[in-house]
XYZ file of C-alpha atoms in Angstrom:
699
model
C -0.235 0.086 -0.093
C 1.496 2.957 -0.680
C 2.386 5.613 1.410
C 0.394 9.009 1.923
C 1.667 12.226 -0.075
C 2.041 14.177 2.724
C 3.359 11.656 5.112
C 6.402 10.436 2.767
C 9.276 12.278 4.442
C 7.823 11.809 7.939
C 10.714 10.421 10.225
C 9.425 8.908 13.202
C 11.603 9.322 16.477
C 11.390 6.493 18.802
C 12.934 7.776 20.988
C 9.329 9.974 21.577
C 7.774 6.755 22.438
C 9.404 5.235 24.713
C 12.077 5.387 28.138
C 14.865 3.600 28.840
C 16.092 3.366 25.218
C 19.313 3.143 25.972
C 22.504 3.418 24.505
C 24.872 -0.260 24.065
C 27.337 1.470 26.274
C 25.444 2.474 29.161
C 25.037 0.232 31.775
C 23.458 2.311 35.096
C 19.281 2.430 34.485
C 17.245 5.586 33.798
C 14.684 7.096 35.201
C 11.554 5.514 34.271
C 13.769 2.077 33.552
C 13.399 -0.651 36.145
C 15.821 -3.052 36.152
C 15.028 -6.416 36.766
C 17.526 -10.117 37.134
C 16.443 -13.102 34.946
C 17.159 -16.755 36.662
C 20.900 -16.522 35.257
C 21.155 -13.285 37.078
C 21.594 -11.212 34.628
C 20.543 -7.713 34.194
C 17.264 -6.655 32.137
C 16.106 -3.643 31.384
C 12.471 -3.076 31.572
C 10.903 -0.478 28.567
C 8.091 1.051 29.383
C 6.160 2.837 26.382
C 4.256 6.088 26.267
C 0.713 6.078 24.744
C 1.027 6.485 21.126
C -0.837 9.660 19.673
C -2.053 10.089 15.954
C -2.298 12.677 13.646
C -4.904 10.699 11.290
C -8.367 11.203 12.072
C -9.653 8.382 10.039
C -13.024 8.702 10.610
C -14.898 12.704 11.865
C -17.804 12.345 14.533
C -20.739 14.515 13.008
C -20.719 17.295 15.488
C -24.600 17.311 17.125
C -26.326 20.486 15.879
C -28.196 21.861 18.553
C -32.190 22.337 17.770
C -33.570 25.546 17.994
C -37.145 24.661 19.110
C -35.227 22.673 22.419
C -36.582 24.686 25.656
C -33.516 26.689 27.219
C -32.638 25.763 30.687
C -33.489 28.575 32.893
C -30.930 28.333 35.551
C -30.317 29.782 38.559
C -27.135 31.918 38.465
C -27.642 33.724 41.904
C -26.177 32.410 45.250
C -27.126 29.074 46.579
C -30.837 28.850 49.595
C -27.812 27.138 51.252
C -24.898 29.519 51.162
C -27.402 32.614 51.948
C -27.154 33.174 55.823
C -30.232 34.184 57.697
C -30.440 38.182 56.638
C -30.190 37.062 52.895
C -33.137 34.299 53.244
C -35.010 36.946 54.518
C -34.041 39.718 51.883
C -34.602 36.793 48.913
C -37.572 36.274 50.467
C -39.220 39.766 50.419
C -37.484 40.007 46.943
C -39.303 37.064 45.833
C -42.352 38.759 46.849
C -42.011 41.547 45.392
C -41.134 40.678 42.126
C -44.374 38.220 42.257
C -47.092 41.758 43.349
C -44.492 43.647 40.683
C -45.552 40.994 38.061
C -49.234 40.823 39.092
C -49.025 44.677 38.588
C -47.763 44.775 35.189
C -50.068 41.940 34.278
C -53.030 43.984 35.152
C -52.066 47.011 33.284
C -50.768 44.502 29.876
C -54.346 43.458 29.935
C -55.396 47.371 30.343
C -53.487 47.833 27.361
C -55.668 45.538 25.282
C -58.870 46.250 26.501
C -57.796 50.716 25.286
C -56.373 49.434 22.076
C -59.424 47.337 21.233
C -60.957 50.979 22.016
C -58.325 53.102 20.328
C -59.156 50.725 16.608
C -62.945 51.454 17.227
C -62.501 54.482 17.977
C -60.391 54.475 14.198
C -61.382 52.054 11.925
C -65.094 51.708 13.559
C -67.572 53.991 11.584
C -65.447 52.043 8.419
C -66.108 48.561 9.655
C -70.090 49.467 10.456
C -69.544 50.439 6.198
C -69.065 47.497 5.542
C -72.021 44.965 7.482
C -74.508 47.723 5.713
C -73.169 46.862 2.152
C -75.996 44.029 1.746
C -75.828 43.613 -1.567
C -72.528 41.192 -1.192
C -72.707 39.708 1.712
C -74.169 36.868 -0.330
C -70.531 35.499 -1.269
C -69.106 33.373 1.605
C -65.804 34.942 0.318
C -66.638 38.676 0.660
C -67.808 37.660 3.359
C -65.024 36.037 4.795
C -62.555 38.865 4.234
C -65.293 41.073 6.151
C -65.109 39.580 8.965
C -61.774 39.802 8.989
C -60.848 43.474 7.893
C -63.879 44.448 10.777
C -62.634 42.336 13.692
C -59.211 43.215 12.916
C -60.423 47.292 12.337
C -62.306 46.858 16.016
C -60.186 44.182 17.797
C -62.576 42.475 19.326
C -64.707 39.211 18.122
C -67.290 40.242 20.618
C -68.019 42.866 18.517
C -68.239 41.931 15.459
C -70.021 38.967 16.331
C -72.530 40.988 18.304
C -73.085 43.210 14.997
C -73.430 39.827 12.345
C -76.308 38.912 15.291
C -78.530 42.283 15.233
C -78.132 41.988 11.676
C -79.420 38.855 12.027
C -82.598 38.881 14.512
C -83.144 42.612 12.436
C -83.638 40.189 9.118
C -81.377 42.072 6.941
C -78.320 38.879 7.657
C -79.440 35.702 6.856
C -77.554 32.727 9.378
C -76.293 30.956 5.915
C -74.918 34.507 4.670
C -73.929 35.265 8.805
C -72.024 31.943 9.514
C -68.626 32.981 6.440
C -68.638 36.131 8.301
C -68.293 34.346 11.912
C -65.533 32.303 10.238
C -63.700 35.574 9.499
C -63.962 37.104 13.059
C -61.785 34.013 14.316
C -59.391 34.900 11.692
C -58.979 38.280 12.461
C -59.287 37.523 16.940
C -55.640 36.266 16.153
C -53.718 39.469 14.991
C -53.627 40.447 19.110
C -51.443 37.812 19.975
C -49.463 38.310 16.914
C -48.912 42.003 17.397
C -47.731 41.527 21.282
C -45.536 38.913 20.128
C -43.429 41.238 18.026
C -42.721 42.882 21.361
C -39.974 40.116 21.759
C -38.622 40.708 18.373
C -35.279 41.852 20.409
C -33.850 38.442 21.519
C -33.497 35.616 18.260
C -34.264 32.906 20.207
C -36.841 34.312 21.759
C -38.831 35.792 19.484
C -38.771 32.535 16.853
C -40.871 30.823 20.407
C -42.716 33.373 20.709
C -43.424 34.534 16.742
C -44.330 30.251 15.896
C -46.694 30.345 19.446
C -48.956 33.114 18.384
C -49.199 31.977 14.350
C -49.704 28.336 15.058
C -53.288 30.140 16.269
C -53.362 31.985 12.649
C -52.203 28.872 10.905
C -54.622 26.478 12.579
C -57.846 29.135 11.352
C -56.919 29.370 7.795
C -56.531 25.691 7.173
C -59.361 25.700 9.153
C -61.347 27.995 6.127
C -59.757 26.573 3.659
C -61.814 23.455 4.251
C -64.551 24.382 5.938
C -65.869 27.227 3.825
C -65.899 25.347 0.441
C -67.981 22.414 2.562
C -69.804 25.123 4.252
C -71.016 26.483 0.894
C -71.942 22.828 -0.271
C -74.051 21.404 1.918
C -74.450 24.107 4.625
C -74.271 21.681 7.663
C -73.367 24.305 10.160
C -76.272 26.321 9.243
C -78.859 22.370 9.519
C -76.658 21.662 12.586
C -77.697 24.314 14.765
C -80.786 24.574 13.794
C -81.186 20.858 15.220
C -79.811 21.883 18.513
C -82.439 25.024 18.844
C -85.388 23.480 17.210
C -84.542 20.452 19.831
C -83.593 22.155 22.915
C -86.210 24.440 25.015
C -83.359 27.533 25.473
C -84.493 29.896 27.375
C -83.588 33.312 28.766
C -80.884 33.384 31.160
C -78.272 35.451 32.763
C -75.881 37.235 31.662
C -72.183 35.377 31.423
C -69.722 36.651 34.166
C -67.623 38.763 33.577
C -65.190 38.254 35.774
C -62.110 40.299 34.005
C -64.190 43.365 33.621
C -65.049 43.954 37.025
C -61.120 44.414 37.414
C -59.902 46.814 34.844
C -63.065 48.348 33.959
C -62.456 50.576 36.962
C -59.662 52.153 35.215
C -60.300 51.756 31.805
C -63.458 53.321 31.969
C -61.338 56.647 33.780
C -59.990 56.744 29.527
C -62.376 56.384 27.704
C -65.786 54.098 27.609
C -67.558 53.890 23.951
C -70.781 54.125 22.359
C -71.255 50.613 21.230
C -74.633 51.200 19.473
C -73.797 53.799 17.252
C -71.837 51.109 15.022
C -74.659 48.875 15.332
C -76.536 51.645 13.649
C -74.285 52.053 11.401
C -74.344 48.517 10.436
C -78.504 48.596 9.920
C -77.583 51.321 7.445
C -78.646 54.252 10.069
C -78.117 57.706 8.114
C -78.587 59.262 11.271
C -75.913 57.213 12.834
C -73.231 58.333 10.505
C -72.414 61.950 12.236
C -72.718 60.854 15.737
C -69.302 60.129 18.075
C -68.681 56.736 18.894
C -66.967 58.802 22.391
C -69.871 58.164 25.327
C -70.952 61.759 26.846
C -73.505 60.752 28.938
C -73.453 57.421 31.396
C -76.517 57.961 33.485
C -79.867 58.872 31.815
C -83.579 58.716 31.929
C -86.262 57.572 29.616
C -89.535 58.812 29.939
C -92.901 57.676 28.056
C -95.741 60.139 27.788
C -99.504 60.524 26.069
C -99.427 63.440 24.732
C -102.016 64.980 21.813
C -100.440 63.922 17.724
C -102.540 64.564 14.828
C -102.831 62.521 12.392
C -103.590 62.352 8.014
C -107.252 60.578 8.798
C -108.987 58.733 10.828
C -107.743 55.390 9.841
C -103.795 55.748 11.918
C -105.696 56.366 14.849
C -104.008 54.526 18.104
C -108.089 53.224 18.949
C -111.179 54.589 17.673
C -112.168 55.371 21.485
C -108.961 57.986 21.561
C -109.821 59.840 18.006
C -111.640 63.303 17.533
C -112.079 66.087 14.741
C -112.442 69.920 15.366
C -113.276 70.060 12.073
C -109.623 70.959 10.202
C -107.261 67.627 11.901
C -107.832 64.593 13.678
C -106.072 64.694 16.832
C -105.586 61.492 18.295
C -103.195 60.278 22.225
C -100.191 58.425 21.043
C -97.137 57.679 23.775
C -93.854 59.781 23.556
C -90.588 58.568 25.112
C -88.137 61.631 25.548
C -84.666 60.512 26.836
C -83.254 63.051 30.017
C -79.701 63.245 30.458
C -78.805 63.170 34.411
C -74.962 62.735 34.838
C -72.046 62.808 32.439
C -68.620 59.781 32.493
C -65.804 60.364 33.903
C -63.717 59.727 31.649
C -60.932 61.526 30.531
C -61.850 62.612 27.342
C -65.743 63.424 27.985
C -65.021 67.063 27.453
C -62.912 67.109 24.809
C -64.591 68.444 21.573
C -61.603 66.149 19.762
C -63.139 63.710 16.480
C -63.091 60.358 17.257
C -59.716 59.436 14.739
C -57.395 61.853 16.641
C -58.755 60.526 20.427
C -58.589 56.852 18.426
C -54.746 57.476 17.614
C -54.098 59.467 21.211
C -55.062 56.242 22.874
C -53.589 53.453 20.019
C -49.692 55.137 21.008
C -50.390 55.292 24.621
C -51.293 51.880 24.293
C -49.116 50.551 22.704
C -46.564 52.441 24.284
C -48.522 50.119 27.819
C -48.413 46.929 25.773
C -44.520 47.271 24.833
C -43.497 48.222 28.684
C -45.332 46.192 30.618
C -44.653 43.402 27.923
C -40.977 43.800 28.612
C -40.972 44.214 32.465
C -42.924 40.409 32.516
C -40.911 38.667 30.422
C -38.118 39.967 32.274
C -39.933 39.325 35.596
C -40.697 35.864 34.497
C -37.195 35.490 33.765
C -36.249 35.900 37.146
C -38.643 34.247 39.005
C -38.438 31.634 36.533
C -35.359 29.971 37.623
C -33.527 26.846 38.973
C -36.121 24.387 40.741
C -39.330 26.775 39.935
C -38.857 26.883 36.574
C -38.359 22.677 36.897
C -41.309 22.015 38.468
C -43.271 24.538 36.271
C -41.572 23.387 33.013
C -42.930 19.922 34.210
C -45.918 20.307 34.563
C -47.397 22.506 31.830
C -44.697 19.898 29.066
C -44.939 16.244 30.613
C -47.715 14.259 29.424
C -48.491 11.717 31.434
C -47.647 7.868 31.665
C -47.337 5.873 28.317
C -51.163 4.497 28.151
C -52.676 8.402 29.068
C -50.476 10.320 27.274
C -52.657 11.176 24.246
C -55.428 12.782 26.802
C -52.539 15.062 27.719
C -53.250 17.393 24.705
C -57.409 17.163 25.912
C -56.512 18.247 29.196
C -54.719 21.465 27.902
C -57.429 21.877 25.129
C -59.958 21.923 28.588
C -57.566 24.258 30.347
C -57.292 26.313 27.728
C -61.415 26.891 27.308
C -61.649 27.083 30.930
C -58.814 29.901 30.782
C -60.639 31.890 29.001
C -63.541 31.067 30.331
C -63.037 32.494 33.062
C -61.035 35.874 31.852
C -63.802 36.303 28.781
C -61.492 36.682 26.398
C -59.402 35.010 23.740
C -57.058 37.327 22.704
C -56.347 37.681 26.516
C -55.103 34.318 27.257
C -53.117 34.336 24.006
C -51.472 37.257 24.631
C -50.982 36.572 28.192
C -48.876 32.815 26.585
C -47.555 34.519 24.611
C -44.666 35.874 26.757
C -44.107 32.467 28.569
C -43.349 30.542 25.164
C -40.863 33.268 24.162
C -39.168 32.853 27.224
C -38.947 28.456 26.844
C -41.465 27.820 29.660
C -44.107 26.783 28.033
C -43.296 24.536 24.568
C -45.254 25.368 20.909
C -46.304 21.561 21.035
C -48.294 22.361 24.781
C -49.331 26.016 23.272
C -50.669 24.406 20.734
C -53.750 22.442 22.052
C -53.707 25.843 24.587
C -55.011 27.753 22.210
C -57.625 25.301 20.320
C -59.201 25.678 24.141
C -58.873 29.299 24.187
C -60.879 28.844 20.800
C -63.488 27.079 22.537
C -63.888 28.784 25.760
C -64.638 31.811 23.660
C -67.963 30.297 21.935
C -69.617 28.867 25.578
C -69.028 32.878 26.655
C -70.524 33.842 23.339
C -73.471 31.049 23.920
C -74.112 32.342 27.533
C -74.456 35.655 26.307
C -76.615 33.906 23.737
C -78.939 32.762 26.031
C -79.264 36.351 28.087
C -80.337 37.712 24.792
C -84.350 39.188 25.334
C -86.739 37.255 23.297
C -86.310 39.153 19.522
C -83.161 38.006 19.319
C -82.285 34.779 21.415
C -83.005 31.916 18.017
C -80.720 34.207 16.562
C -77.672 34.768 18.527
C -78.035 31.614 19.861
C -77.223 30.427 16.480
C -74.912 32.120 15.391
C -73.300 31.063 18.709
C -73.362 27.638 18.444
C -72.200 27.824 14.852
C -68.952 29.189 16.329
C -68.583 26.621 18.325
C -69.379 24.214 15.842
C -66.907 26.104 13.872
C -64.006 25.151 16.183
C -65.379 21.675 17.166
C -65.148 20.650 13.321
C -60.866 22.446 13.145
C -59.983 20.423 16.014
C -61.264 17.631 14.934
C -59.066 17.828 12.215
C -56.312 19.210 13.141
C -55.448 17.519 16.184
C -56.944 14.191 17.265
C -54.129 12.776 14.242
C -50.233 13.950 14.738
C -50.066 13.820 11.106
C -52.520 16.012 11.157
C -51.649 19.142 13.545
C -50.030 21.243 10.270
C -50.353 24.540 12.237
C -47.230 23.337 14.819
C -45.416 22.613 11.044
C -46.693 25.929 9.523
C -45.831 28.573 12.635
C -42.502 27.059 13.574
C -41.309 27.230 9.670
C -42.676 30.392 9.821
C -40.356 31.473 13.065
C -37.773 30.843 11.981
C -38.186 32.289 8.785
C -39.345 35.938 11.302
C -36.265 35.026 13.030
C -33.461 35.336 10.393
C -35.177 38.240 8.935
C -37.485 40.128 11.681
C -38.985 42.907 9.156
C -41.152 39.322 7.350
C -43.252 39.163 10.803
C -44.659 42.623 9.866
C -44.782 42.001 5.750
C -46.558 38.639 6.961
C -49.417 40.608 9.352
C -49.842 43.148 6.377
C -50.229 40.851 3.848
C -52.137 38.057 5.499
C -54.847 40.228 8.078
C -54.550 43.832 5.398
C -54.139 42.750 1.785
C -55.579 39.809 0.987
C -58.898 40.480 2.410
C -59.006 44.116 0.983
C -57.582 42.749 -2.048
C -60.673 40.080 -2.225
C -63.741 42.362 -1.050
C -62.720 44.546 -3.623
C -63.115 41.860 -6.066
C -66.317 41.170 -5.415
C -67.203 44.438 -4.859
C -66.904 44.025 -8.771
C -68.382 40.752 -9.467
C -68.390 37.567 -9.240
C -66.653 36.469 -11.842
C -63.949 39.461 -11.655
C -63.318 37.599 -8.443
C -63.484 33.836 -9.689
C -61.636 34.653 -13.440
C -59.081 36.352 -10.896
C -58.605 34.094 -8.168
C -58.750 30.846 -9.794
C -55.020 31.688 -11.557
C -53.656 32.733 -7.995
C -55.005 30.023 -6.391
C -53.294 27.492 -9.062
C -50.144 28.908 -9.390
C -49.568 29.023 -5.063
C -51.125 24.951 -5.316
C -48.187 24.532 -8.226
C -45.695 26.212 -5.831
C -46.257 24.592 -2.753
C -46.234 20.660 -4.967
C -43.017 21.442 -6.855
C -41.394 22.589 -3.259
C -42.638 19.170 -2.130
C -41.569 16.729 -4.290
C -38.000 19.194 -4.499
C -37.739 17.855 -0.584
C -39.591 14.200 -1.268
C -38.795 12.987 -3.913
C -36.434 15.192 -6.322
C -35.993 12.833 -9.133
C -39.450 12.786 -10.455
C -38.614 16.215 -11.710
C -36.910 17.250 -14.629
C -33.255 18.273 -13.941
C -34.087 22.165 -14.302
C -37.654 21.713 -11.288
C -35.193 19.692 -8.819
C -33.985 23.663 -6.865
C -35.093 27.448 -7.873
C -31.902 28.735 -9.295
C -33.203 28.644 -12.787
C -34.920 32.424 -11.019
C -33.429 35.119 -10.392
C -32.472 35.186 -6.792
C -34.973 38.076 -5.498
C -37.474 35.717 -6.685
C -36.262 32.616 -4.205
C -34.762 34.210 -1.595
C -34.750 36.962 0.643
C -31.453 38.186 1.497
C -31.565 40.373 -1.187
C -34.923 42.279 0.365
C -33.357 42.568 3.087
C -30.269 44.168 1.851
C -32.562 46.400 0.702
C -34.542 47.342 3.297
C -31.364 47.062 5.107
C -30.568 50.625 2.691
C -34.267 52.569 2.946
C -33.957 51.737 6.669
C -30.538 54.112 6.503
C -27.926 51.628 7.349
C -25.886 50.702 4.604
C -22.469 50.133 6.704
C -24.771 47.023 8.753
C -23.638 43.257 6.278
C -24.938 41.271 9.231
C -28.703 40.783 10.365
C -29.705 43.191 13.185
C -32.518 44.102 15.112
C -34.851 46.541 13.681
C -33.979 49.011 17.315
C -29.587 48.259 16.309
C -30.537 49.296 12.633
C -32.021 52.918 13.531
C -29.199 53.517 15.914
C -27.104 52.218 14.083
C -25.009 55.594 13.854
C -25.740 56.868 17.279
C -25.130 55.916 21.139
C -24.551 52.084 19.570
C -23.500 51.064 23.022
C -26.851 51.488 24.858
C -28.559 50.831 21.559
C -26.915 47.200 22.267
C -27.609 46.897 25.553
C -30.884 47.929 25.489
C -31.851 45.189 22.290
C -28.962 42.516 23.835
C -28.148 41.530 20.339
C -25.213 39.844 19.645
C -23.399 39.651 16.156
C -23.937 43.323 15.286
C -22.812 45.209 12.198
C -19.992 46.545 11.580
C -20.246 50.073 12.055
C -20.123 50.351 15.524
C -17.440 49.262 18.365
C -19.519 47.985 20.917
C -20.037 44.763 18.589
C -18.210 41.974 17.535
C -18.135 39.616 14.981
C -17.776 36.080 15.905
C -15.423 35.403 13.008
C -13.022 38.282 13.977
C -12.499 36.647 17.542
C -9.413 34.787 17.033
C -8.641 31.514 17.297
C -5.142 29.872 18.476
C -3.843 27.840 15.854
C -4.169 24.017 16.907
C -0.006 22.455 17.624
C 0.812 19.726 15.834
C 1.430 16.288 18.055
C 5.255 16.164 18.170
C 4.814 11.798 16.629
C 6.936 13.160 13.858
C 10.077 15.711 12.830
C 9.651 16.606 9.458
C 10.428 19.863 8.283
C 8.834 19.304 5.210
C 5.515 19.518 7.152
C 6.116 23.077 9.353
C 7.469 25.109 5.929
C 4.145 24.293 4.757
C 2.231 25.090 7.732
C 4.567 28.687 7.986
C 3.909 29.266 4.023
C 0.636 28.551 4.117
C -2.038 31.553 4.026
C -4.077 32.914 6.484
C -7.318 30.985 5.750
C -5.007 28.509 5.820
C -3.799 28.967 9.386
C -6.767 30.761 10.948
C -10.310 28.602 11.289
C -13.292 29.959 11.168
C -15.464 29.711 14.677
C -17.421 26.395 15.313
C -16.063 24.465 12.286
C -14.519 21.339 13.109
C -10.207 21.916 13.508
C -8.581 19.278 11.102
C -4.849 18.885 10.725
C -3.135 18.885 6.946
C -2.502 15.263 7.463
C -6.376 14.291 7.372
C -6.719 11.025 5.589
C -10.264 10.472 6.011
């Protein structure tokens, strides 16, 4: 066998491998030798061999790549409890109590800011949302009804508000139950934008943002996939309408008490001091009431009195009299007695905008900015406090409790128990947006896994529908049937979606899609904002505009776009699974321009537009904004590790010096030493994280 070219001139030095090798003239045993005598008495030197060192790496062990979706270890880096003295233990306990109180306080302001945010969206777009519903000509189109439900819920940031408008329209015979079902499906999609916006607040840390955004968008993908399957099924069979009508007819429902507003009791004292809205105005606009278009949504009078008095009024003829006994004529006019209702204002509301003459749009923008600022601040503090509290044994217990399955025979029941927990928690707080938004930072810091957050989110979908059912049972007799049927349609729609996308693990596509989107958004953080704009604004507005043009235009434009999307998805699946079935040119997307199959050119473009063209590495948005000023403070606030070259406080990973590996002394080869010295610097300095191998690597 021919020797390796690199090792031809290598001269082994045996003296480096054994001790006690002496010359023939030396007879005195040295260090490292043991002299024994044999049976004849002749001294024998015992040679001790050192362990051999090989520079030939026959098999390179593959390096284990860490899974980015693994939950991080929340380790306690502080002083252990056993190492603290009495004073330190007491101080530690009081610190824990203080952190818990602060956590509850920030959580309270977080929920209040969500309520004010919803009011701000209603002030900005509430009347526009009512006008969407007032266009009854396109309501018969289920696709148009779907996007109207999405747009209205996004504008008012409340699925209960949009559902109440639909119930009022059905009760007034302005809308049929069949036409209202797609709108309810759209409202189910629109309500999931709130926790997605909350996830954007964790964009400072790449790993936290990956988990938080995936945990938020798993709700979006579940709703979109459910609609893609169930809307055509409902349009073809009307199974939701038939099923809910059967349930309403079978059970003799009676008016009950109002749904318990446990969370409103706590938050209303603060939010009512900020703003109060008259939500009846949106309903009146949806009912085509022209007078309501000039009314303000800001509530001025909170305490009013309604008086009913009898007055003499004139009527055109005796046939218009309320009763023949209450009708008389004076020769010129015909008179009768009618009940006239008058409204008397008693006390004004006590919020801060009650005496302001600002228009609704200005007040809405002010509240929108303030509520977003408070929301961001509270979320940052909640994440910081949770990161400091959930450490050590506490974190281990919580993570095991939330993410551990039942023993083997009953492991499949864990997810269904999580669904019940999510439904119960949503029923308590009376809002799926509040529950999922509060759960988003826990997903980001790694307390709850994506796989456990998915059934909790499905449970919150069911919980918000049970609240709607109880609210429908409290409706008056005129609207009881319609409101109850709409609420049951919402309930059975979510049950059908769960049956599609949860029982079989293979069908849990929302988890895989959310993880893929989370990975992309963590790499290109601007893509998260683009996703929100496209899926919750541009697509619904585009479909709504095509619906106004007519059903033929919608089909003519929508069908080719859907065909292209399905073709791209099919090619992606074949490229990853069975590339041999495709022609050589279609086995990858390299035949297209780079900007059509990669986000890298778009990322460079956005970097230039944002005014930081010197940035060569992808940083968080905050770092890009303050790229040229106060870079050290910016890095500390954002917590980014890989930053652009234009900041001295951030150092690239590949700029860190790596000590060159010293060649083993097994061979004294001058030629190899000269080759190593003459090699270019790139060959001597290896990139961090890359497996190091000497020049004598064989395989």
